[in-house]
XYZ file of C-alpha atoms in Angstrom:
744
model
C 22.885 37.585 99.604
C 21.219 34.480 98.105
C 23.301 32.912 95.269
C 21.819 33.174 91.768
C 21.576 29.410 91.282
C 19.602 29.084 94.526
C 17.271 31.912 93.465
C 16.703 30.142 90.136
C 15.945 26.900 91.950
C 13.417 28.589 94.253
C 11.887 30.282 91.221
C 11.559 26.895 89.540
C 9.792 25.452 92.604
C 7.301 28.341 92.492
C 6.664 27.931 88.765
C 3.408 26.748 87.220
C 5.378 24.018 85.430
C 6.412 22.515 88.762
C 2.966 22.860 90.357
C 1.315 21.251 87.317
C 3.872 18.416 87.489
C 3.005 17.914 91.173
C -0.716 17.729 90.348
C 0.013 15.188 87.607
C 2.233 13.144 89.928
C -0.594 12.989 92.481
C -3.088 12.125 89.706
C -0.825 9.255 88.584
C 0.435 8.072 91.957
C -2.834 8.130 93.907
C -4.815 5.563 91.834
C -1.769 3.283 91.610
C -1.262 3.434 95.392
C -4.957 3.019 96.209
C -5.489 0.036 93.920
C -2.274 -1.670 95.017
C -3.688 -1.434 98.525
C -7.011 -2.822 97.243
C -5.199 -5.645 95.475
C -5.832 -4.600 91.851
C -2.678 -3.020 90.489
C -3.836 -3.111 86.848
C -6.854 -0.831 87.383
C -4.677 1.742 89.122
C -2.139 1.595 86.302
C -4.746 2.195 83.576
C -6.281 5.111 85.523
C -2.792 6.591 85.906
C -2.270 6.184 82.162
C -5.493 8.151 81.514
C -4.245 11.006 83.715
C -0.909 11.018 81.897
C -2.518 11.061 78.440
C -4.888 13.945 79.232
C -2.458 16.243 81.040
C -0.718 17.824 77.990
C -4.014 19.367 76.848
C -4.316 21.248 80.157
C -2.940 24.593 78.988
C -3.896 28.140 80.081
C -7.116 29.638 78.769
C -10.680 30.195 79.845
C -12.181 27.753 82.355
C -14.531 26.447 79.654
C -11.832 25.899 77.022
C -9.510 24.171 79.492
C -12.179 21.746 80.660
C -13.489 20.973 77.185
C -9.940 20.381 75.956
C -9.086 17.883 78.717
C -12.455 16.092 78.440
C -12.055 15.643 74.663
C -8.457 14.475 75.158
C -9.552 11.912 77.775
C -12.418 10.689 75.581
C -10.221 10.466 72.476
C -7.566 8.512 74.381
C -10.200 6.109 75.691
C -11.783 5.524 72.265
C -8.446 5.025 70.524
C -7.324 2.561 73.194
C -10.477 0.470 72.671
C -10.046 0.450 68.884
C -6.377 -0.575 69.041
C -7.058 -3.213 71.706
C -9.657 -4.982 69.564
C -7.512 -4.662 66.417
C -4.316 -5.973 68.045
C -5.368 -9.596 67.474
C -5.042 -9.127 63.703
C -1.645 -7.993 62.408
C -3.028 -7.411 58.900
C -5.438 -4.878 60.461
C -3.046 -3.272 62.929
C -0.643 -1.792 60.357
C -3.167 0.054 58.124
C -5.200 1.083 61.157
C -2.070 2.421 62.866
C -1.239 4.523 59.804
C -4.792 5.859 59.376
C -5.225 6.756 63.047
C -1.813 8.413 63.237
C -2.592 10.552 60.194
C -6.184 11.373 61.157
C -5.475 12.331 64.767
C -2.318 14.337 63.959
C -4.328 16.164 61.271
C -6.565 17.673 63.991
C -3.705 20.130 64.607
C -5.196 22.316 61.829
C -7.438 23.652 64.599
C -4.576 25.244 66.500
C -2.288 24.669 69.451
C -4.875 23.359 71.937
C -6.204 20.944 69.315
C -2.664 19.695 68.619
C -2.266 18.823 72.314
C -5.642 17.079 72.368
C -4.463 15.145 69.303
C -1.260 14.254 71.153
C -3.376 12.444 73.764
C -4.805 10.260 70.987
C -1.373 9.629 69.445
C 0.111 8.789 72.837
C -2.807 6.420 73.532
C -2.101 4.561 70.274
C 1.527 4.079 71.324
C 0.692 2.904 74.846
C -1.896 0.457 73.500
C 1.097 -1.689 72.478
C 2.472 -1.726 76.035
C 0.113 -4.555 77.119
C 0.125 -3.321 80.696
C -3.241 -4.918 81.530
C -4.066 -8.512 80.669
C -7.229 -9.109 82.695
C -9.095 -5.881 81.847
C -11.419 -5.985 78.819
C -10.768 -3.450 76.024
C -13.965 -1.462 76.639
C -13.216 -1.411 80.386
C -9.713 -0.196 79.604
C -11.138 2.644 77.488
C -13.511 3.730 80.247
C -10.740 3.632 82.858
C -8.439 5.728 80.668
C -11.197 8.320 80.229
C -11.875 8.146 83.959
C -8.189 8.750 84.685
C -8.285 11.857 82.508
C -11.327 13.152 84.367
C -9.588 12.403 87.680
C -6.650 14.541 86.566
C -9.043 17.326 85.504
C -10.721 17.241 88.921
C -7.375 17.608 90.716
C -6.232 20.321 88.302
C -9.409 22.349 88.851
C -9.088 21.860 92.609
C -5.533 23.239 92.510
C -6.633 26.145 90.304
C -9.432 27.023 92.742
C -6.906 27.025 95.604
C -4.408 29.158 93.694
C -6.376 30.813 90.834
C -3.887 33.617 90.160
C -0.756 31.485 89.974
C -0.432 31.187 86.205
C -1.277 34.843 85.549
C 1.349 35.976 88.065
C 3.941 33.621 86.603
C 3.306 34.728 83.015
C 3.299 38.412 83.958
C 6.560 38.018 85.907
C 8.164 36.226 82.941
C 7.003 39.020 80.635
C 8.523 41.660 82.923
C 11.792 39.732 83.116
C 11.930 39.239 79.336
C 11.184 42.925 78.726
C 14.044 43.816 81.084
C 16.376 41.548 79.122
C 15.234 43.210 75.885
C 16.032 46.666 77.318
C 19.473 45.544 78.494
C 20.293 44.178 75.044
C 19.258 47.455 73.413
C 21.378 49.321 75.959
C 24.463 47.421 74.787
C 23.623 48.338 71.178
C 24.351 51.977 72.032
C 28.042 51.490 72.689
C 29.155 48.012 71.604
C 29.501 48.773 67.887
C 31.505 45.621 67.105
C 28.845 43.365 68.635
C 25.808 44.946 67.000
C 25.084 42.135 64.548
C 25.179 39.541 67.334
C 23.055 41.731 69.611
C 20.580 42.365 66.793
C 20.112 38.609 66.370
C 19.463 38.326 70.106
C 16.837 41.055 69.779
C 15.102 39.102 67.011
C 14.760 36.086 69.310
C 13.732 38.178 72.315
C 11.088 40.015 70.324
C 9.685 36.721 69.077
C 9.495 35.427 72.665
C 7.924 38.686 73.840
C 5.293 38.537 71.124
C 4.308 35.047 72.280
C 4.182 36.182 75.908
C 2.117 39.257 74.983
C -0.350 37.178 72.996
C -0.757 34.661 75.844
C -1.123 37.409 78.452
C -3.535 39.385 76.287
C -5.830 36.388 75.880
C -5.532 35.355 79.518
C -6.116 38.810 81.022
C -8.974 39.831 78.750
C -10.681 36.461 79.251
C -10.210 36.732 83.033
C -11.512 40.304 82.941
C -14.687 39.154 81.214
C -15.169 36.280 83.648
C -14.506 38.203 86.872
C -16.084 41.505 85.903
C -14.669 44.724 87.319
C -12.377 43.102 89.905
C -9.466 45.114 91.259
C -7.007 42.278 90.585
C -7.966 41.897 86.909
C -7.881 45.673 86.399
C -4.412 46.037 87.944
C -2.874 43.200 85.947
C -4.358 44.485 82.706
C -2.992 47.979 83.390
C 0.486 46.540 83.986
C 0.252 44.581 80.742
C -0.737 47.729 78.810
C 2.314 49.509 80.227
C 4.551 46.586 79.201
C 3.292 46.768 75.611
C 4.046 50.503 75.607
C 7.509 49.898 77.087
C 8.318 47.494 74.249
C 7.148 50.033 71.677
C 9.211 52.764 73.320
C 12.236 50.460 73.468
C 11.967 49.713 69.774
C 11.870 53.449 69.089
C 15.235 54.144 70.747
C 17.482 54.632 68.941
C 16.808 53.768 65.306
C 19.649 54.815 63.037
C 22.803 53.606 64.825
C 25.029 54.451 61.873
C 23.820 58.033 61.865
C 24.153 58.222 65.633
C 27.787 57.084 65.407
C 28.514 59.694 62.748
C 26.877 62.538 64.690
C 28.427 61.730 68.064
C 31.872 60.952 66.743
C 34.274 60.200 69.572
C 32.045 61.659 72.294
C 30.828 58.463 73.987
C 30.357 59.749 77.537
C 26.688 60.601 77.073
C 25.916 57.254 75.468
C 27.538 55.492 78.418
C 25.263 57.483 80.721
C 22.238 56.584 78.618
C 23.298 52.934 78.717
C 23.539 53.084 82.501
C 20.120 54.714 82.658
C 18.474 52.045 80.482
C 20.000 49.312 82.635
C 18.609 50.941 85.762
C 15.144 50.960 84.189
C 15.568 47.294 83.202
C 16.650 46.448 86.737
C 13.387 47.877 88.043
C 11.415 45.567 85.781
C 13.408 42.638 87.175
C 12.625 43.754 90.727
C 8.910 44.169 89.980
C 8.825 40.696 88.371
C 10.225 39.208 91.601
C 7.644 41.073 93.690
C 4.782 39.833 91.496
C 6.086 36.274 91.367
C 6.598 36.095 95.151
C 3.351 38.030 95.789
C 5.209 40.520 98.011
C 2.996 43.491 97.131
C 4.071 45.532 100.135
C 7.823 45.432 99.424
C 8.332 48.742 97.609
C 10.976 50.645 99.526
C 13.876 49.514 97.327
C 11.957 50.122 94.101
C 10.994 53.638 95.144
C 14.623 54.334 96.076
C 15.777 53.131 92.662
C 13.107 55.240 90.986
C 14.493 58.259 92.807
C 17.947 57.189 91.633
C 16.686 57.060 88.049
C 15.297 60.568 88.395
C 18.689 61.764 89.642
C 20.286 60.177 86.587
C 17.779 61.984 84.406
C 18.772 65.298 85.980
C 22.462 64.614 85.336
C 21.860 63.679 81.699
C 19.551 66.643 81.158
C 22.352 68.977 82.289
C 24.857 67.304 79.973
C 22.695 67.666 76.852
C 23.863 70.729 74.991
C 21.483 73.656 74.621
C 22.881 74.281 71.158
C 20.583 73.725 68.189
C 22.697 70.985 66.643
C 21.749 67.623 65.195
C 23.658 66.011 68.050
C 21.645 67.921 70.650
C 18.316 67.000 69.079
C 19.298 63.348 68.662
C 20.211 63.145 72.341
C 17.153 65.139 73.368
C 14.843 62.724 71.535
C 16.597 59.750 73.118
C 16.347 61.414 76.516
C 12.616 62.135 76.091
C 11.897 58.512 75.263
C 13.882 57.211 78.231
C 12.145 59.655 80.522
C 8.883 58.199 79.261
C 10.178 54.710 80.113
C 10.862 55.891 83.647
C 7.284 57.176 83.843
C 5.996 53.783 82.664
C 7.908 52.039 85.474
C 6.515 54.511 87.968
C 2.992 53.837 86.653
C 3.453 50.082 87.185
C 4.574 50.713 90.768
C 1.539 52.959 91.345
C -0.780 50.285 89.947
C 0.720 47.632 92.237
C -0.019 49.856 95.243
C -3.516 50.908 94.240
C -2.374 54.478 93.581
C -3.544 54.329 89.963
C -7.327 53.988 89.806
C -7.863 54.610 86.121
C -9.835 52.124 84.041
C -7.948 50.466 81.183
C -8.897 52.250 77.981
C -8.647 48.925 76.215
C -11.909 47.777 77.786
C -13.939 50.939 77.269
C -15.181 49.868 73.869
C -16.929 46.829 72.462
C -14.073 46.130 70.090
C -12.002 44.421 72.798
C -12.665 41.014 71.202
C -10.548 42.126 68.236
C -7.452 41.969 70.450
C -7.986 38.249 71.042
C -7.085 35.888 68.217
C -10.060 33.497 67.966
C -9.621 29.897 66.867
C -11.747 28.835 63.905
C -13.231 25.336 64.352
C -15.076 25.230 61.041
C -15.041 21.697 59.499
C -14.123 23.364 56.192
C -10.575 23.733 57.553
C -10.148 19.963 57.267
C -10.997 20.098 53.566
C -8.986 23.266 52.864
C -5.816 21.803 54.399
C -6.116 18.408 52.713
C -3.312 19.028 50.225
C 0.478 19.170 50.050
C 0.404 22.944 50.408
C -0.556 22.518 54.071
C 2.342 21.961 56.535
C -0.027 20.076 58.887
C -1.133 17.698 56.101
C 2.487 16.940 55.194
C 3.456 16.498 58.846
C 0.548 14.133 59.529
C 1.337 11.991 56.479
C 5.057 12.023 57.294
C 4.385 11.021 60.913
C 2.125 8.128 59.866
C 4.705 6.735 57.435
C 7.664 7.041 59.829
C 5.672 5.442 62.673
C 4.773 2.521 60.405
C 8.450 2.102 59.464
C 9.529 2.257 63.136
C 6.831 -0.213 64.189
C 7.755 -2.603 61.373
C 11.448 -2.512 62.329
C 10.545 -3.297 65.939
C 8.396 -6.263 64.831
C 10.956 -7.603 62.363
C 13.841 -7.574 64.833
C 11.586 -8.602 67.762
C 12.703 -5.665 69.916
C 11.666 -5.765 73.548
C 9.308 -2.816 74.231
C 9.427 -1.915 70.525
C 6.689 0.662 71.101
C 9.419 2.885 72.599
C 10.562 3.459 69.012
C 7.221 4.912 67.909
C 6.859 6.731 71.231
C 10.130 8.552 70.521
C 8.950 9.378 66.983
C 5.619 10.799 68.177
C 7.235 12.903 70.907
C 10.117 14.249 68.804
C 8.657 14.737 65.336
C 7.576 18.302 64.508
C 6.322 19.937 61.282
C 9.687 21.609 60.600
C 13.091 19.975 60.236
C 15.055 22.327 62.503
C 12.999 21.702 65.630
C 12.833 17.944 64.971
C 16.624 17.757 64.556
C 17.182 19.806 67.712
C 14.785 17.700 69.789
C 16.329 14.483 68.388
C 19.790 15.540 69.570
C 18.498 16.599 72.974
C 16.495 13.389 73.377
C 19.455 11.151 72.494
C 21.889 13.031 74.746
C 19.357 13.145 77.585
C 18.613 9.430 77.245
C 22.307 8.497 77.282
C 22.933 10.643 80.380
C 19.862 9.175 82.082
C 20.965 5.635 81.213
C 24.451 6.199 82.662
C 22.998 7.658 85.888
C 20.493 4.789 86.142
C 23.263 2.222 85.623
C 25.250 3.760 88.452
C 22.282 3.801 90.831
C 21.112 0.273 89.955
C 24.665 -1.050 90.320
C 24.999 0.431 93.839
C 21.421 0.166 95.179
C 19.358 -3.040 95.142
C 16.184 -1.808 96.801
C 12.755 -1.826 95.128
C 11.356 0.834 97.480
C 14.170 3.218 96.560
C 13.505 2.537 92.876
C 9.847 3.421 93.374
C 10.636 6.690 95.167
C 13.253 7.679 92.588
C 10.866 6.792 89.757
C 8.125 9.036 91.123
C 10.594 11.846 91.868
C 12.104 11.607 88.360
C 8.629 11.634 86.813
C 7.740 14.887 88.586
C 10.962 16.591 87.482
C 10.539 15.307 83.912
C 7.030 16.776 83.586
C 8.077 20.100 85.089
C 11.080 20.515 82.782
C 9.495 19.559 79.435
C 8.836 23.185 78.444
C 11.935 24.612 80.131
C 14.790 22.298 79.190
C 13.971 19.329 76.972
C 17.407 17.692 77.301
C 17.220 17.649 81.106
C 13.610 16.479 80.893
C 14.775 13.584 78.684
C 17.282 12.606 81.406
C 14.519 12.325 84.009
C 12.082 10.663 81.592
C 14.675 7.930 81.049
C 15.331 7.615 84.784
C 11.611 7.387 85.621
C 10.956 4.727 82.957
C 13.946 2.620 84.030
C 13.060 2.790 87.725
C 9.376 2.032 87.085
C 10.281 -0.958 84.897
C 12.728 -2.123 87.558
C 9.690 -2.668 89.798
C 8.145 -4.944 87.173
C 11.207 -6.752 85.825
C 14.343 -8.033 87.478
C 16.660 -7.560 84.476
C 17.103 -3.779 84.739
C 20.303 -3.706 82.662
C 18.404 -5.199 79.733
C 15.735 -2.497 80.099
C 18.397 0.232 79.995
C 20.007 -1.312 76.913
C 16.775 -1.450 74.910
C 15.718 2.004 76.128
C 18.884 3.536 74.628
C 18.670 1.544 71.371
C 14.967 2.304 70.829
C 15.427 6.016 71.574
C 18.364 6.397 69.183
C 16.497 4.497 66.461
C 13.280 6.496 66.950
C 15.111 9.836 67.018
C 17.079 8.910 63.904
C 13.927 7.903 62.017
C 12.172 11.138 63.046
C 15.040 13.316 61.797
C 15.418 11.261 58.603
C 11.678 11.418 57.937
C 11.689 15.218 58.175
C 14.659 15.345 55.826
C 13.323 13.009 53.112
C 9.507 13.022 53.227
C 8.049 16.268 51.887
C 10.282 18.430 54.081
C 8.735 21.754 55.081
C 11.735 24.013 54.496
C 11.414 27.582 55.728
C 12.824 28.800 52.409
C 9.652 27.516 50.736
C 7.317 29.896 52.526
C 9.490 32.613 54.052
C 8.384 34.852 51.178
C 4.808 34.839 52.475
C 6.046 35.617 56.015
C 8.086 38.582 54.687
C 5.063 39.759 52.712
C 2.825 39.646 55.807
C 5.383 41.635 57.795
C 5.654 44.305 55.080
C 1.841 44.553 54.825
C 1.540 44.920 58.608
C 4.209 47.653 58.646
C 2.431 49.496 55.833
C -0.884 49.379 57.718
C 0.861 50.639 60.867
C 2.365 53.550 58.898
C -1.072 54.440 57.500
C -2.551 54.452 61.021
C 0.281 56.722 62.255
C -0.394 59.022 59.303
C -4.127 59.159 60.113
C -3.464 59.853 63.791
C -0.998 62.630 62.915
C -3.817 64.334 60.997
C -6.722 63.727 63.368
C -5.085 63.500 66.834
C -7.497 63.023 69.762
C -7.890 59.648 71.473
C -5.735 56.851 70.124
C -8.125 54.718 68.017
C -8.512 50.962 68.358
C -7.455 50.521 64.738
C -4.072 52.085 65.620
C -3.535 49.669 68.517
C -4.584 46.696 66.391
C -2.223 47.668 63.563
C 0.622 48.076 66.070
C -0.116 44.652 67.560
C -0.246 43.083 64.099
C 3.054 44.697 63.033
C 4.819 43.434 66.171
C 3.390 39.915 65.814
C 4.316 39.614 62.144
C 7.830 40.879 62.853
C 8.133 38.211 65.548
C 6.900 35.571 63.091
C 9.498 36.685 60.546
C 12.294 36.560 63.126
C 11.190 33.077 64.227
C 10.966 31.859 60.624
C 14.483 33.094 59.883
C 15.792 31.479 63.076
C 14.268 28.138 62.058
C 15.912 28.497 58.651
C 19.347 28.789 60.277
C 18.762 25.365 61.894
C 18.179 23.673 58.544
C 20.854 21.915 56.408
C 23.399 24.192 54.751
C 22.196 23.317 51.263
C 18.789 24.773 52.168
C 20.196 28.021 53.585
C 20.452 29.780 50.222
C 20.593 33.569 50.259
C 20.837 33.480 54.063
C 22.826 36.731 54.123
C 20.252 38.500 51.956
C 17.382 37.156 54.036
C 19.078 38.317 57.222
C 19.360 41.759 55.645
C 15.626 41.709 54.791
C 14.744 40.703 58.363
C 17.003 43.475 59.696
C 15.460 46.077 57.376
C 11.951 45.065 58.447
C 12.997 45.281 62.098
C 14.596 48.693 61.575
C 11.558 49.926 59.647
C 9.254 48.853 62.484
C 11.538 50.548 65.026
C 11.449 53.766 63.009
C 7.648 53.539 62.809
C 7.434 53.017 66.570
C 9.693 56.038 67.078
C 7.539 58.249 64.864
C 4.259 56.981 66.314
C 5.416 57.339 69.897
C 6.572 60.902 69.332
C 3.230 61.906 67.778
C 1.333 60.237 70.642
C 3.324 61.871 73.434
C 3.913 65.378 72.076
C 1.749 68.253 71.046
C 2.371 68.439 67.319
C 1.427 70.826 64.525
C -0.775 69.868 61.569
C 0.753 67.335 59.176
C 2.120 69.045 56.082
C 1.613 68.123 52.429
C 5.330 67.369 52.261
C 4.868 64.760 54.978
C 2.093 63.219 52.869
C 4.378 63.010 49.844
C 6.921 61.052 51.870
C 4.277 58.687 53.269
C 2.903 58.075 49.785
C 6.386 57.351 48.428
C 7.197 54.983 51.305
C 3.908 53.083 50.848
C 4.644 52.736 47.124
C 8.085 51.314 47.914
C 6.508 48.793 50.276
C 3.958 47.784 47.644
C 6.744 47.349 45.106
C 8.695 45.247 47.625
C 5.653 42.977 48.032
C 5.315 42.681 44.261
C 8.991 41.745 44.102
C 8.119 38.780 46.317
C 5.385 37.834 43.852
C 7.881 37.785 40.945
C 5.964 40.475 39.097
C 7.460 43.324 37.113
C 4.349 45.515 37.343
C 5.822 47.997 39.801
C 4.224 51.331 40.597
C 5.943 54.377 39.138
C 7.558 56.882 41.478
C 8.369 60.562 41.111
C 11.748 61.085 42.830
C 11.746 64.782 41.932
C 8.520 65.259 43.903
C 10.027 63.594 46.958
C 13.239 65.595 46.681
C 11.162 68.750 46.532
C 9.263 67.670 49.656
C 12.550 66.901 51.449
C 13.843 70.331 50.496
C 10.654 71.949 51.827
C 10.927 70.051 55.139
C 14.547 71.136 55.476
C 13.540 74.711 54.724
C 10.879 74.582 57.465
C 13.430 73.187 59.909
C 15.964 75.927 59.077
C 13.269 78.587 59.403
C 12.377 77.359 62.906
C 16.059 77.124 63.753
C 16.572 80.749 62.738
C 13.492 81.791 64.720
C 14.826 79.966 67.766
C 18.243 81.634 67.470
C 16.690 85.101 67.072
C 14.538 84.592 70.152
C 17.567 83.500 72.152
C 19.402 86.663 71.101
C 16.506 89.075 71.618
C 14.781 87.519 74.644
C 17.259 85.133 76.303
C 15.397 85.152 79.620
C 11.981 84.193 78.192
C 10.681 80.654 77.889
C 11.276 79.413 74.336
C 9.579 76.063 74.924
C 6.988 76.396 72.137
C 9.552 77.092 69.417
C 11.842 74.429 70.871
C 9.050 71.811 70.637
C 8.200 72.779 67.060
C 11.879 72.630 66.193
C 12.168 69.185 67.787
C 9.097 68.014 65.866
C 10.428 69.339 62.560
C 13.806 67.690 63.118
C 12.453 64.296 64.248
C 9.571 63.994 61.776
C 11.671 65.049 58.776
C 14.577 62.774 59.748
C 12.284 59.824 60.478
C 10.302 59.973 57.223
C 13.524 60.323 55.254
C 14.959 57.386 57.185
C 11.792 55.350 56.521
C 12.041 56.232 52.842
C 15.657 55.080 52.716
C 14.829 51.803 54.487
C 11.862 51.123 52.176
C 14.055 51.742 49.118
C 16.767 49.410 50.469
C 14.131 46.790 51.263
C 12.741 46.937 47.744
C 16.226 46.667 46.193
C 17.296 43.822 48.508
C 14.180 41.789 47.738
C 14.708 42.359 44.012
C 18.277 40.981 44.291
C 17.304 37.966 46.415
C 16.746 34.659 44.658
C 14.106 32.844 46.659
C 14.060 29.065 46.216
C-alpha cells in the first residue's frame, strides 16, 4: 500500500502545474546556458526575463486565445521595458510615468481573467526595468529580446502541448471528480452529525464555489475542444463524463433538503441514516477511484470499480428491504432519498461505461445550435474602459490604489537608498488584489514564506560555499516555486525566496546582505499592500453583497419558473432549463464566495454577519429544494401539474420578488393572499390523503397485485406538496430575514 503523502507527491509531479513549471524552467535556463557558453550572459538573461514575464498569461483555453494572450503579453512587456529604460535617466519623469503605467496596465483587467494576466506581464516588466540587469544592451534591443523570450516560451509551451495535448483536460476532469467526491462525503456527514451541521454547511459553501469554478473551466475547455476536434471519440467521452458530473452535483444538492424535518420524522431511529451515509461514501469513493484512473490514464483498470459497483448494488438491496412498506411520512422520506441515491449509482455506472466505450450516445448538449450559450464569452468592447472609469468599479479602484501604493513604495526605497529597492514594488504588485481579504491573506503567506526561505538559505549558505551548488539549487527552487503558486502560495513564497537568493549569490559575494534586504523589502512591500487595501477606497464585500444576493435570488426564481414550465410540458429537457440551472448554481457559488471573503475582512466591517450567513444558508437550501423538485420531475413519470401547484409557485415567486425589493430599500411590495395559498395547501393534502386511502384499499382488496402506479402517484403527491410548501416557507423566511438585515 503506497502511503498517502507519497501518492500526493506523485500526483503533484503529474500535475499540469508541475509540467508548466518545467517548460518555464527550460525556457528560462536554456537561453541563459546557451549565451553563457557563447560569452554573452546579458542577452541570455534578458531572453529568460521575457519568458518569465509572458508565462503567467499561458492559461487554458482555445489554441487561438492562448497564443494571442501570450503574444500580447510578450509585446506589452517589451514595449513597457523600452519606455521605462528611456525614462530612467530622468527622475522627474520616472515617478509620474510609473504611476500612469501602473494604473493604465492594471486597468486592462476589466476585460477578464486572461486580460488581467496579460496586464501582469506589463506590471512585472515595469518592476524588472529597475533591476538594471543589462548595461551594454540598448533599450530597444532589450525590448525586442524580452518579446523574443516570450515567443520562445510560447514555442516550447506549444511543443509540450502537442506532445501531451490531453494533459490539462485530464487533470481538470480528475480534480472535478475528486472535488465532487469530497462534496458527497460532506453531505453524507450532514445526515447524522447533527451537532456539526453548521460547520459542514460552511464547508459545502466553499466546495460548491470551487465546483462551480471547475465546472465553468471544464465546460469552456470541453466545448471548445469539441468544436476544434469535431466528432472525436475522446472529446465525446470527456463531455459525457462532465454532463454526468453536473447531474451528480444537482442530485447531491437534492438530498436531503429539510434536515430539521428529517430529524423530527426519524426520531431516534438512526440505523437507516447510517446505512445511507455508508452508501453515499461508497459512491464518493468510486468517483475518487475514477479520478485516479483518468489522471494516470489507466483506462483498462476497471476490475476494482466494477466490484465496488456490485457492492453498491448489494447495499441498495439491503436498504430497499429495510425501508418500510407502510404509507408513512417516514417511509416516503426514505424512499425519496433512496431513489435519488440509486440514481447516483446509475450515474457512476454511466461514467464507467463511457470510459470503456460501452456508452455510444451523443451528448444532447451538442445537438442544438444553442451550445454557445453554455460558454461565457468575454466582451472586449472598448466601451468597457469608459464604463468602468469611475469609483463604482472595483477594477478602477484597484488600479488607482495599486499605482499610489507602488509610488509610495518606490519613493521609500529611493529615500532610504535600499539595495534592490524594486523588490518592494515587486512584492506590492504580486500581493495586491482588488479585495482586502485576499490581499491580507497573501501578505501573511508571503511574509511567512519569505522568512522561512531566508532561514533555510542562511543555513545552506553557511554550510555550503559552492557556486555550482547555488546554481543548481536556484534552478530547482525556481521550478518548485512556479509549480506551487496556484496550489500553496506560502510554500511557493519559500522557494521564490530561495531561488532569488541563490541566483543573486552567483552575481554577488555578500549573500547575507542579499538575504537581509530580501526580508526587509518583502515585509515592507507586504505591509504597504495590506495598508493600501485598508485605507485607499477599500472594496468591502458588505458594499456590494446586496447585488450578489439579488442575482442569486433572481437566478433561483428563473430556475423555479423553468421547473414549473417543464412540469407542465414534459418532453425533452429544454436548453433554457439547463441554462437556468447553470446560472442558479453559479450565482449561489458567487454568493458563497462573497460571504467567505467578507469573513476575512476586519471585524468592524463584518456587520450583520450572522444575518448574512442566514441569508446565504436560505438561498442554498432554496436551491437544494429546487434541485430536488426538478430532479424528481425529470426522472419520474408525473401527472399533470395542478392549479394548486400553480398557486404555490406564484406565491413563492412573489416572495422572491419582495425579497429582492427589500434589498432595494423599497416598500412597494406585492400583495399576497395567504388564504388562497392555505386553500391550495389543503387541496394538495386532500389529494394526498385520497391517494393514500386508494392505496390502502388496493392493498386490502388485491394484496397480490402490483400497486406501482398508485404508489408512484402517492410518492409524487407527497414529494411535490412537501417541496412546494418547503419552498414557500424558505421564501417567506428569506424575505423576513432580508427585511431585518441592515446592510451597510
